[in-house]
Amino acid sequence: MKEALAEVTDYFASVYPDIDFSVSRNQTELLDYTISNLKQNLSLGFLFICIVAILFLGDIKSPAVIGLSMVVSLIISFLFFYLCKMSLNIISISGLILALGMMIDSSIIVTENITQYRTRGDSLEEACNKGTTEVITPMLSSTFTTIAVFVPLVFMSGIAGAIFFDQAFAVTVGLMVSYFTGIMLLPVLYKLVYSIPDIKHKDFNMRINNLVKEHTLDRFYDTGVDFVFRHKTASLIFIAITLPLCAFLFYEIPKSRMPEIDQNELIAHVEWNENIHIDENQSRVSQLFASIDNQVQEHTAYVGQQQFLLNRDREMSVSESELYFKTEKPTGIAPLQKSVEKWIKTHYPMAVISFSPPETVFEKLFVTGEADIVAELHTRNKSEAPEASVLNKIEQQIEAKTGHTPVGITFDNQLNITIDRQKLLLYNVDYNEVYRLLKTAFKENEVATLRSYQQYLPIALAGEEQTVNEVLQKTLVNTVPDTEGNVRYIPLQSLVRVTPGEDLKTITAGKNGEYIPFSFYDIDNAEQLMENVKKEIDTDWDIDFSGSFFSNRQMLNELVLLMYFILAAQFESFLQPLIVLLEIPIDVAASLLVLWICGHTMNLMSAIGIVVTCGIIINDSILKLDAINELRKEGVPLMEAIHEAGRRRLRPIIMTSLTTIFGMVPLLFTFDMGSELQKPLSIAMISAMLIGTAVSLFVIPLIYWFIYRKHEVGNLNVEN
């Protein structure tokens, strides 16, 4: 990346040799460190996963089968990346890391299920067939529900939507590839590997005395289920408390766009509050830089008016400066800020200075800029543009009515020059002559256009640099010659009227044409806000509403409905999906509580962690309920089916949970540059996984029992 930047600067230097080009901000180090950390964590996570598999399965062959299937899944995933022309970047690699814990679930479930059939006495081939066939449908359902969780990332607004498409693509491809690998390739690998006789040697054995005994796990599960069923009331109270707790924590936890990153960069905006020349402005900035030169590595500045063609909001006056500083370490920012503030206050006490950290590359990429509510005001009089005074009055009325300050549109201060036609008649001056002189004086008299290939350069006539008053006073316009041919000269100031005014900097338009946007952020009661805004707008305006409130609500509703119908098709029931989806607020509440205790905010990375974990936990509950349903179809009593299904699915559920947790553990212990982005994600996933696994194992069966106990009683009465 550094080489690419060097090539760009060298190219511009060759095209414009009179201009000195340099890179003032370089965030390639942050990107490089982040990608390196992600690759390292991917490797460590895979190692931890293999260790867990060995401990639980008790031999080397099963982890070898799982490892081979995972390698094949990753290779096929990379092949899809290549065919679809997708790059390996921060987002796609993080998607693969998230998918890794979920991808291995399929392999673990199939392997463990085949092993169970072998322990029951089935032959190797029969165990492979039965073990794989039994989990095809529930695994497909769990894969689709997890993929459905990532659907909102694809439809995010702005650049973020385009960026997170990579993550959604990585997770979707990884899960689908691992599913088909698990049901097609893994049974073949299992049969081939287990057909090889065990190597017997005094110093090496293919079988390991696994630390986690199966009867120990069964006893643990039975004890936990019995405890929950003995305390049904307390368990239900726990569920009832978590629902409002989830809502409370969601509103109370601090929110931010991205995790706070330790930076060694600082932006200072200075308004000197004096009518100074741009040369004086530059001189003051140079003196400031000289005073703190020993505290910084790099510094640069925007001085005076910056007319950015594509971002006019950054325009500054000649008395303003924007300063950039870079220190060697993040700890140098605080003393640097004090030094800059002290120097300015000492030498120029009238100056106003403000500090802010520069936006990181991640913040610039992931910002959507979408407000909660946007009030779109369409004027009914299409022939005239709305005046600034009218819009300001509307903004004040809305603020007074709603209590929320809307972010309105920006205005450009200007001077309106109007030619007095009565004065022209009085002094016998030609209108066209006055108009020509005004255009020339204010550099608007374009006489030609220079064309060079696809470049167009306008050529205009202009006079000397002067203020508006100087132009009007010193510029003389000749009168029309009288009958005797005499000509008089009248200053322009006598023929025009100058009034201050404001005009729109930008024009916003949508599918219904141009509109004036008033944006509202951090809104608690959107419906009430929209009702108050409607009451305050008079009949001269038509009003529509848009914003993230509508898009997010629609997206969330569609996501929940999609997951519900997937589960309904799986269980052939409209009630059982509600049991599974009830787990989501419990997991979310646990994640938010741990994030709040650890001092983290609810940000984009932690939100992704919560969403992903909910998808994984739902998979465990799907496997559990599917096993209970199959046993009940065979005539097994309800409580016995709950215990037996739990014992069958206990080991794969615990293994998948531990592999996901251990896959995230390395993220907690990385302290390099960019690690702040990963910690909220890992904390959210680990906390939700711990609570979610316990809920899936013990609480979900209780809810299932509460719903179907009456049916069980009815069946018993019929049999009697």
Short mmCIF file of C-alpha atoms in Angstrom, two decimals, residues 268-719:
data_model
loop_
_atom_site.label_atom_id
_atom_site.label_comp_id
_atom_site.label_asym_id
_atom_site.label_seq_id
_atom_site.Cartn_x
_atom_site.Cartn_y
_atom_site.Cartn_z
CA ALA A 268 -6.98 21.58 15.83
CA HIS A 269 -9.35 24.15 14.35
CA VAL A 270 -8.37 27.77 15.06
CA GLU A 271 -10.51 30.85 14.54
CA TRP A 272 -8.26 33.88 15.20
CA ASN A 273 -11.30 36.11 15.64
CA GLU A 274 -9.52 39.01 13.96
CA ASN A 275 -9.76 40.58 10.55
CA ILE A 276 -6.34 39.43 9.36
CA HIS A 277 -4.75 38.82 5.98
CA ILE A 278 -4.03 35.28 4.87
CA ASP A 279 -0.29 35.99 5.05
CA GLU A 280 -0.65 36.92 8.70
CA ASN A 281 -2.66 33.73 9.27
CA GLN A 282 0.11 31.65 7.74
CA SER A 283 2.76 33.48 9.78
CA ARG A 284 0.96 32.69 13.04
CA VAL A 285 0.63 29.02 12.10
CA SER A 286 4.36 28.86 11.28
CA GLN A 287 5.25 30.37 14.66
CA LEU A 288 3.01 27.82 16.41
CA PHE A 289 4.63 24.92 14.54
CA ALA A 290 8.09 26.20 15.49
CA SER A 291 7.17 26.31 19.19
CA ILE A 292 6.03 22.65 19.36
CA ASP A 293 8.35 21.17 16.74
CA ASN A 294 10.11 18.97 19.32
CA GLN A 295 6.80 17.35 20.38
CA VAL A 296 5.57 16.12 16.99
CA GLN A 297 6.72 13.92 14.16
CA GLU A 298 4.62 15.55 11.45
CA HIS A 299 2.49 18.66 11.14
CA THR A 300 0.63 20.41 8.36
CA ALA A 301 -2.17 22.92 8.03
CA TYR A 302 -4.99 24.29 5.90
CA VAL A 303 -4.74 28.06 6.10
CA GLY A 304 -7.42 30.47 4.98
CA GLN A 305 -10.22 29.87 2.57
CA GLN A 306 -10.31 26.35 1.14
CA GLN A 307 -12.76 26.08 -1.70
CA PHE A 308 -13.31 22.35 -1.94
CA LEU A 309 -15.32 21.63 -5.03
CA LEU A 310 -16.82 18.38 -3.75
CA ASN A 311 -17.15 19.26 -0.07
CA ARG A 312 -18.17 22.85 0.41
CA ASP A 313 -18.96 22.30 4.08
CA ARG A 314 -15.22 22.51 4.74
CA GLU A 315 -14.90 26.04 3.48
CA MET A 316 -13.02 28.31 5.88
CA SER A 317 -12.56 32.05 6.03
CA VAL A 318 -9.19 33.80 5.75
CA SER A 319 -9.06 34.06 9.55
CA GLU A 320 -9.37 30.31 10.13
CA SER A 321 -6.82 27.48 10.16
CA GLU A 322 -7.07 23.72 10.44
CA LEU A 323 -3.93 22.13 11.92
CA TYR A 324 -2.85 18.50 11.81
CA PHE A 325 -0.35 16.96 14.27
CA LYS A 326 1.15 13.49 14.57
CA THR A 327 3.13 12.36 17.61
CA GLU A 328 5.40 9.36 18.06
CA LYS A 329 3.08 7.68 20.60
CA PRO A 330 -0.60 8.13 21.58
CA THR A 331 0.54 9.31 25.04
CA GLY A 332 2.00 12.43 23.44
CA ILE A 333 -1.38 13.78 22.34
CA ALA A 334 -2.51 15.14 25.74
CA PRO A 335 0.63 17.23 26.47
CA LEU A 336 0.71 18.41 22.85
CA GLN A 337 -2.88 19.63 23.11
CA LYS A 338 -2.03 21.57 26.29
CA SER A 339 1.03 23.14 24.66
CA VAL A 340 -0.89 24.27 21.57
CA GLU A 341 -3.75 25.71 23.64
CA LYS A 342 -1.34 27.52 25.99
CA TRP A 343 0.67 29.08 23.13
CA ILE A 344 -2.43 30.37 21.33
CA LYS A 345 -4.05 31.75 24.48
CA THR A 346 -0.78 33.45 25.47
CA HIS A 347 -0.07 35.13 22.14
CA TYR A 348 -3.60 35.56 20.76
CA PRO A 349 -6.14 35.58 23.60
CA MET A 350 -9.05 36.42 21.28
CA ALA A 351 -8.58 33.23 19.27
CA VAL A 352 -11.01 30.31 19.60
CA ILE A 353 -9.52 26.81 19.33
CA SER A 354 -11.17 23.39 19.25
CA PHE A 355 -9.58 19.93 19.16
CA SER A 356 -10.85 16.68 17.69
CA PRO A 357 -9.33 13.31 16.79
CA PRO A 358 -9.17 12.71 13.06
CA GLU A 359 -11.52 10.15 11.61
CA THR A 360 -9.85 6.80 11.09
CA VAL A 361 -10.08 4.97 7.82
CA PHE A 362 -12.57 2.58 9.42
CA GLU A 363 -14.87 5.39 10.52
CA LYS A 364 -14.76 6.93 7.07
CA LEU A 365 -15.59 3.58 5.50
CA PHE A 366 -18.33 2.52 7.86
CA VAL A 367 -20.21 5.76 8.39
CA THR A 368 -23.67 5.67 6.89
CA GLY A 369 -24.64 9.24 7.72
CA GLU A 370 -28.28 8.29 7.85
CA ALA A 371 -30.38 10.11 10.41
CA ASP A 372 -33.05 8.42 12.53
CA ILE A 373 -35.80 10.62 11.04
CA VAL A 374 -35.57 12.92 8.01
CA ALA A 375 -38.46 15.35 7.46
CA GLU A 376 -38.64 16.04 3.71
CA LEU A 377 -40.37 19.39 3.02
CA HIS A 378 -41.62 19.85 -0.53
CA THR A 379 -42.72 23.38 -1.44
CA ARG A 380 -45.98 23.55 -3.36
CA ASN A 381 -44.83 26.67 -5.24
CA LYS A 382 -42.35 25.14 -7.65
CA SER A 383 -41.60 28.41 -9.43
CA GLU A 384 -39.69 30.02 -6.54
CA ALA A 385 -36.89 28.74 -4.36
CA PRO A 386 -37.60 28.91 -0.62
CA GLU A 387 -36.00 31.82 1.19
CA ALA A 388 -33.47 31.32 3.95
CA SER A 389 -35.51 33.38 6.46
CA VAL A 390 -38.54 31.14 5.91
CA LEU A 391 -36.51 27.97 6.43
CA ASN A 392 -34.86 29.35 9.55
CA LYS A 393 -38.28 30.20 10.98
CA ILE A 394 -39.53 26.67 10.25
CA GLU A 395 -36.44 25.19 11.93
CA GLN A 396 -37.06 27.29 15.06
CA GLN A 397 -40.73 26.31 15.15
CA ILE A 398 -39.92 22.61 14.87
CA GLU A 399 -37.31 22.85 17.64
CA ALA A 400 -39.77 24.64 19.95
CA LYS A 401 -42.52 22.12 19.26
CA THR A 402 -40.54 18.86 19.42
CA GLY A 403 -37.70 19.70 21.81
CA HIS A 404 -35.22 18.28 19.29
CA THR A 405 -32.85 20.44 17.31
CA PRO A 406 -33.08 19.45 13.65
CA VAL A 407 -29.98 19.41 11.52
CA GLY A 408 -31.11 21.62 8.71
CA ILE A 409 -29.45 22.61 5.49
CA THR A 410 -26.42 24.84 5.20
CA PHE A 411 -26.55 28.32 3.71
CA ASP A 412 -23.98 30.34 1.85
CA ASN A 413 -23.72 33.99 2.87
CA GLN A 414 -23.77 36.30 -0.10
CA LEU A 415 -24.37 39.84 -1.26
CA ASN A 416 -27.28 40.48 -3.63
CA ILE A 417 -26.53 43.29 -6.12
CA THR A 418 -29.64 44.74 -7.78
CA ILE A 419 -29.47 47.26 -10.61
CA ASP A 420 -31.76 50.25 -9.99
CA ARG A 421 -33.51 50.82 -13.31
CA GLN A 422 -34.95 54.15 -12.18
CA LYS A 423 -31.42 55.44 -11.53
CA LEU A 424 -30.43 54.25 -15.01
CA LEU A 425 -33.19 56.37 -16.53
CA LEU A 426 -32.26 59.30 -14.33
CA TYR A 427 -28.59 59.27 -15.31
CA ASN A 428 -29.18 57.96 -18.87
CA VAL A 429 -27.02 54.85 -18.39
CA ASP A 430 -27.28 51.72 -20.55
CA TYR A 431 -28.31 48.59 -18.61
CA ASN A 432 -26.06 46.27 -20.66
CA GLU A 433 -23.01 48.42 -19.91
CA VAL A 434 -23.62 48.24 -16.17
CA TYR A 435 -24.16 44.50 -16.38
CA ARG A 436 -20.90 44.00 -18.33
CA LEU A 437 -18.86 46.02 -15.85
CA LEU A 438 -20.29 44.08 -12.91
CA LYS A 439 -19.47 40.74 -14.50
CA THR A 440 -15.91 41.88 -15.31
CA ALA A 441 -15.36 43.27 -11.82
CA PHE A 442 -16.52 40.04 -10.15
CA LYS A 443 -14.77 37.64 -12.55
CA GLU A 444 -17.95 36.41 -14.14
CA ASN A 445 -17.37 37.75 -17.65
CA GLU A 446 -16.45 34.55 -19.47
CA VAL A 447 -15.27 35.25 -22.99
CA ALA A 448 -14.02 31.88 -24.23
CA THR A 449 -13.34 28.24 -23.31
CA LEU A 450 -10.00 26.50 -23.82
CA ARG A 451 -10.49 22.83 -24.79
CA SER A 452 -7.71 20.29 -24.44
CA TYR A 453 -8.78 16.68 -25.00
CA GLN A 454 -11.45 16.14 -22.30
CA GLN A 455 -10.46 19.17 -20.21
CA TYR A 456 -12.36 22.43 -20.42
CA LEU A 457 -10.84 25.63 -19.04
CA PRO A 458 -13.01 28.81 -19.03
CA ILE A 459 -11.30 32.12 -19.84
CA ALA A 460 -12.77 35.14 -18.06
CA LEU A 461 -12.03 38.87 -17.91
CA ALA A 462 -11.33 40.15 -14.43
CA GLY A 463 -10.03 43.23 -12.74
CA GLU A 464 -7.83 43.67 -9.68
CA GLU A 465 -8.56 42.02 -6.34
CA GLN A 466 -10.89 44.44 -4.52
CA THR A 467 -13.65 44.36 -1.97
CA VAL A 468 -17.24 44.78 -3.09
CA ASN A 469 -17.42 48.35 -1.78
CA GLU A 470 -14.14 49.24 -3.50
CA VAL A 471 -15.40 47.82 -6.79
CA LEU A 472 -18.64 49.77 -6.62
CA GLN A 473 -16.89 53.00 -5.61
CA LYS A 474 -13.96 52.93 -8.04
CA THR A 475 -15.66 51.44 -11.09
CA LEU A 476 -17.16 54.13 -13.30
CA VAL A 477 -19.74 53.60 -15.99
CA ASN A 478 -20.20 56.04 -18.84
CA THR A 479 -23.56 57.52 -19.66
CA VAL A 480 -25.17 57.46 -23.07
CA PRO A 481 -23.87 60.46 -25.09
CA ASP A 482 -26.25 63.35 -25.14
CA THR A 483 -27.22 65.39 -28.21
CA GLU A 484 -23.92 67.23 -28.03
CA GLY A 485 -21.91 64.04 -27.64
CA ASN A 486 -20.96 64.68 -24.04
CA VAL A 487 -20.37 61.66 -21.79
CA ARG A 488 -20.39 61.62 -18.00
CA TYR A 489 -19.01 58.95 -15.63
CA ILE A 490 -21.13 57.63 -12.80
CA PRO A 491 -19.81 55.30 -10.05
CA LEU A 492 -21.55 51.95 -9.92
CA GLN A 493 -22.42 52.53 -6.28
CA SER A 494 -24.96 55.15 -7.36
CA LEU A 495 -26.72 52.74 -9.73
CA VAL A 496 -27.06 49.54 -7.68
CA ARG A 497 -28.46 48.35 -4.36
CA VAL A 498 -26.45 45.92 -2.20
CA THR A 499 -28.29 43.75 0.30
CA PRO A 500 -26.97 40.83 2.37
CA GLY A 501 -28.56 37.47 1.70
CA GLU A 502 -28.28 33.72 2.03
CA ASP A 503 -28.63 30.93 -0.48
CA LEU A 504 -28.71 27.14 -0.32
CA LYS A 505 -25.29 25.50 -0.47
CA THR A 506 -26.73 22.23 -1.67
CA ILE A 507 -29.90 21.02 -3.34
CA THR A 508 -31.40 17.72 -2.17
CA ALA A 509 -33.72 15.73 -4.38
CA GLY A 510 -35.42 12.36 -4.28
CA LYS A 511 -37.98 10.37 -6.21
CA ASN A 512 -40.59 13.06 -5.54
CA GLY A 513 -38.37 15.95 -6.65
CA GLU A 514 -36.46 18.60 -4.71
CA TYR A 515 -37.01 18.89 -0.98
CA ILE A 516 -35.64 20.59 2.13
CA PRO A 517 -34.32 17.97 4.60
CA PHE A 518 -34.49 18.40 8.37
CA SER A 519 -32.61 15.54 10.02
CA PHE A 520 -33.15 14.27 13.59
CA TYR A 521 -30.68 12.05 15.48
CA ASP A 522 -30.97 9.99 18.70
CA ILE A 523 -34.76 9.92 18.70
CA ASP A 524 -36.56 7.87 21.37
CA ASN A 525 -40.16 8.32 20.23
CA ALA A 526 -40.14 8.61 16.44
CA GLU A 527 -43.92 8.45 16.01
CA GLN A 528 -44.53 11.36 18.39
CA LEU A 529 -41.79 13.41 16.74
CA MET A 530 -43.29 12.96 13.27
CA GLU A 531 -46.75 13.88 14.56
CA ASN A 532 -45.41 17.11 16.14
CA VAL A 533 -43.54 18.07 12.97
CA LYS A 534 -46.68 17.59 10.88
CA LYS A 535 -48.65 19.91 13.17
CA GLU A 536 -46.01 22.64 12.91
CA ILE A 537 -45.75 22.70 9.09
CA ASP A 538 -48.21 25.05 7.36
CA THR A 539 -50.21 24.37 4.22
CA ASP A 540 -47.53 25.77 1.88
CA TRP A 541 -45.52 22.59 2.30
CA ASP A 542 -45.97 18.90 1.67
CA ILE A 543 -44.06 16.64 4.04
CA ASP A 544 -42.68 13.10 3.81
CA PHE A 545 -40.54 11.14 6.25
CA SER A 546 -37.58 8.84 5.75
CA GLY A 547 -34.48 7.70 7.67
CA SER A 548 -32.99 4.72 9.43
CA PHE A 549 -36.11 4.37 11.62
CA PHE A 550 -38.06 3.13 8.62
CA SER A 551 -35.30 1.16 6.91
CA ASN A 552 -34.07 -0.54 10.11
CA ARG A 553 -37.57 -1.39 11.32
CA GLN A 554 -38.51 -2.86 7.96
CA MET A 555 -35.21 -4.73 7.78
CA LEU A 556 -35.62 -6.13 11.30
CA ASN A 557 -39.20 -7.22 10.66
CA GLU A 558 -38.21 -8.94 7.43
CA LEU A 559 -35.27 -10.66 9.15
CA VAL A 560 -37.40 -12.00 12.03
CA LEU A 561 -40.09 -13.18 9.60
CA LEU A 562 -37.51 -14.88 7.40
CA MET A 563 -35.98 -16.75 10.35
CA TYR A 564 -39.45 -17.66 11.65
CA PHE A 565 -40.62 -19.23 8.39
CA ILE A 566 -37.34 -21.11 7.96
CA LEU A 567 -37.80 -22.62 11.40
CA ALA A 568 -41.51 -23.24 10.83
CA ALA A 569 -40.65 -25.23 7.71
CA GLN A 570 -38.03 -27.18 9.66
CA PHE A 571 -40.22 -28.09 12.65
CA GLU A 572 -43.52 -28.24 10.72
CA SER A 573 -44.96 -26.10 13.48
CA PHE A 574 -45.88 -22.46 13.95
CA LEU A 575 -45.27 -22.55 17.70
CA GLN A 576 -41.80 -24.11 18.04
CA PRO A 577 -39.97 -21.31 16.15
CA LEU A 578 -41.13 -18.91 18.86
CA ILE A 579 -39.33 -21.10 21.43
CA VAL A 580 -36.08 -20.75 19.49
CA LEU A 581 -36.44 -17.02 18.81
CA LEU A 582 -37.18 -16.38 22.52
CA GLU A 583 -33.52 -17.07 23.14
CA ILE A 584 -32.38 -13.98 21.21
CA PRO A 585 -33.31 -11.28 23.81
CA ILE A 586 -31.69 -13.36 26.57
CA ASP A 587 -28.41 -13.58 24.64
CA VAL A 588 -28.54 -9.90 23.72
CA ALA A 589 -29.14 -8.88 27.34
CA ALA A 590 -26.12 -10.93 28.47
CA SER A 591 -23.85 -9.36 25.85
CA LEU A 592 -24.98 -5.82 26.61
CA LEU A 593 -24.52 -6.34 30.35
CA VAL A 594 -20.94 -7.63 29.96
CA LEU A 595 -20.07 -4.86 27.49
CA TRP A 596 -21.42 -2.28 29.93
CA ILE A 597 -19.47 -3.79 32.86
CA CYS A 598 -16.24 -3.91 30.81
CA GLY A 599 -16.64 -0.25 29.84
CA HIS A 600 -17.28 -0.81 26.13
CA THR A 601 -19.90 0.89 24.01
CA MET A 602 -22.56 -0.48 21.74
CA ASN A 603 -20.86 0.02 18.41
CA LEU A 604 -20.69 -1.51 14.98
CA MET A 605 -18.20 -4.24 15.94
CA SER A 606 -20.01 -5.33 19.14
CA ALA A 607 -23.32 -5.35 17.24
CA ILE A 608 -21.83 -7.73 14.67
CA GLY A 609 -20.63 -9.99 17.49
CA ILE A 610 -24.10 -10.11 19.06
CA VAL A 611 -25.79 -10.81 15.74
CA VAL A 612 -23.38 -13.61 14.85
CA THR A 613 -23.64 -15.28 18.26
CA CYS A 614 -27.42 -15.25 18.16
CA GLY A 615 -27.19 -17.12 14.88
CA ILE A 616 -24.89 -19.77 16.40
CA ILE A 617 -26.98 -20.26 19.55
CA ILE A 618 -30.12 -20.67 17.49
CA ASN A 619 -28.37 -23.53 15.69
CA ASP A 620 -27.87 -25.36 19.00
CA SER A 621 -31.53 -24.97 19.91
CA ILE A 622 -32.59 -26.20 16.47
CA LEU A 623 -30.55 -29.39 16.92
CA LYS A 624 -31.97 -29.90 20.40
CA LEU A 625 -35.62 -29.43 19.45
CA ASP A 626 -35.24 -31.55 16.31
CA ALA A 627 -33.93 -34.46 18.39
CA ILE A 628 -36.80 -34.09 20.89
CA ASN A 629 -39.36 -34.10 18.08
CA GLU A 630 -37.86 -37.23 16.50
CA LEU A 631 -37.93 -39.11 19.80
CA ARG A 632 -41.53 -38.09 20.49
CA LYS A 633 -42.54 -39.35 17.04
CA GLU A 634 -41.08 -42.71 18.07
CA GLY A 635 -43.38 -42.74 21.12
CA VAL A 636 -40.86 -41.72 23.77
CA PRO A 637 -42.47 -39.84 26.71
CA LEU A 638 -41.91 -36.11 26.89
CA MET A 639 -39.50 -35.92 29.86
CA GLU A 640 -37.58 -38.96 28.70
CA ALA A 641 -37.31 -37.44 25.22
CA ILE A 642 -35.95 -34.19 26.71
CA HIS A 643 -33.28 -36.07 28.65
CA GLU A 644 -32.36 -38.43 25.82
CA ALA A 645 -32.23 -35.68 23.16
CA GLY A 646 -30.09 -33.59 25.48
CA ARG A 647 -27.64 -36.42 25.99
CA ARG A 648 -27.45 -37.06 22.23
CA ARG A 649 -26.84 -33.44 21.32
CA LEU A 650 -24.92 -32.41 24.43
CA ARG A 651 -21.40 -33.11 23.22
CA PRO A 652 -21.75 -31.44 19.78
CA ILE A 653 -23.45 -28.39 21.36
CA ILE A 654 -20.69 -27.96 23.97
CA MET A 655 -17.98 -28.58 21.36
CA THR A 656 -19.39 -26.05 18.92
CA SER A 657 -19.77 -23.48 21.71
CA LEU A 658 -16.23 -24.02 22.97
CA THR A 659 -14.72 -23.88 19.49
CA THR A 660 -16.47 -20.56 18.86
CA ILE A 661 -15.34 -19.19 22.25
CA PHE A 662 -11.75 -20.36 21.78
CA GLY A 663 -11.77 -18.94 18.26
CA MET A 664 -12.51 -15.53 19.82
CA VAL A 665 -10.13 -15.80 22.80
CA PRO A 666 -7.02 -14.66 20.85
CA LEU A 667 -8.81 -11.39 20.04
CA LEU A 668 -8.97 -10.58 23.78
CA PHE A 669 -5.20 -10.75 24.22
CA THR A 670 -4.03 -8.72 21.24
CA PHE A 671 -2.77 -5.24 22.06
CA ASP A 672 -1.30 -4.16 18.76
CA MET A 673 -2.53 -1.25 16.69
CA GLY A 674 -6.13 -1.83 15.64
CA SER A 675 -6.87 -4.39 18.37
CA GLU A 676 -9.49 -2.00 19.83
CA LEU A 677 -11.68 -2.85 16.85
CA GLN A 678 -11.70 -6.56 17.68
CA LYS A 679 -12.15 -6.61 21.47
CA PRO A 680 -15.83 -5.48 21.58
CA LEU A 681 -16.67 -8.14 19.00
CA SER A 682 -14.97 -10.92 20.95
CA ILE A 683 -16.43 -9.82 24.33
CA ALA A 684 -19.94 -9.71 22.87
CA MET A 685 -19.57 -13.14 21.26
CA ILE A 686 -18.02 -14.88 24.29
CA SER A 687 -20.55 -13.51 26.80
CA ALA A 688 -23.54 -14.30 24.61
CA MET A 689 -22.18 -17.76 23.85
CA LEU A 690 -21.70 -18.66 27.52
CA ILE A 691 -25.20 -17.60 28.55
CA GLY A 692 -26.78 -18.76 25.30
CA THR A 693 -25.38 -22.27 25.57
CA ALA A 694 -26.74 -22.64 29.12
CA VAL A 695 -30.13 -21.32 28.01
CA SER A 696 -30.18 -23.66 25.01
CA LEU A 697 -29.32 -26.68 27.14
CA PHE A 698 -31.54 -26.10 30.16
CA VAL A 699 -34.11 -23.30 29.66
CA ILE A 700 -35.34 -24.13 26.16
CA PRO A 701 -36.39 -27.69 27.22
CA LEU A 702 -38.38 -26.15 30.10
CA ILE A 703 -40.28 -23.85 27.74
CA TYR A 704 -40.85 -26.81 25.40
CA TRP A 705 -42.22 -28.81 28.33
CA PHE A 706 -44.57 -26.01 29.39
CA ILE A 707 -46.08 -25.87 25.90
CA TYR A 708 -46.41 -29.60 25.21
CA ARG A 709 -47.08 -31.04 28.68
CA LYS A 710 -50.86 -30.92 28.13
CA HIS A 711 -50.49 -32.90 24.92
CA GLU A 712 -48.47 -35.48 26.86
CA VAL A 713 -51.18 -35.76 29.50
CA GLY A 714 -53.80 -36.17 26.78
CA ASN A 715 -51.85 -38.98 25.17
CA LEU A 716 -51.43 -40.77 28.50
CA ASN A 717 -55.19 -40.62 29.18
CA VAL A 718 -55.95 -42.06 25.77
CA GLU A 719 -53.53 -44.94 26.39
#
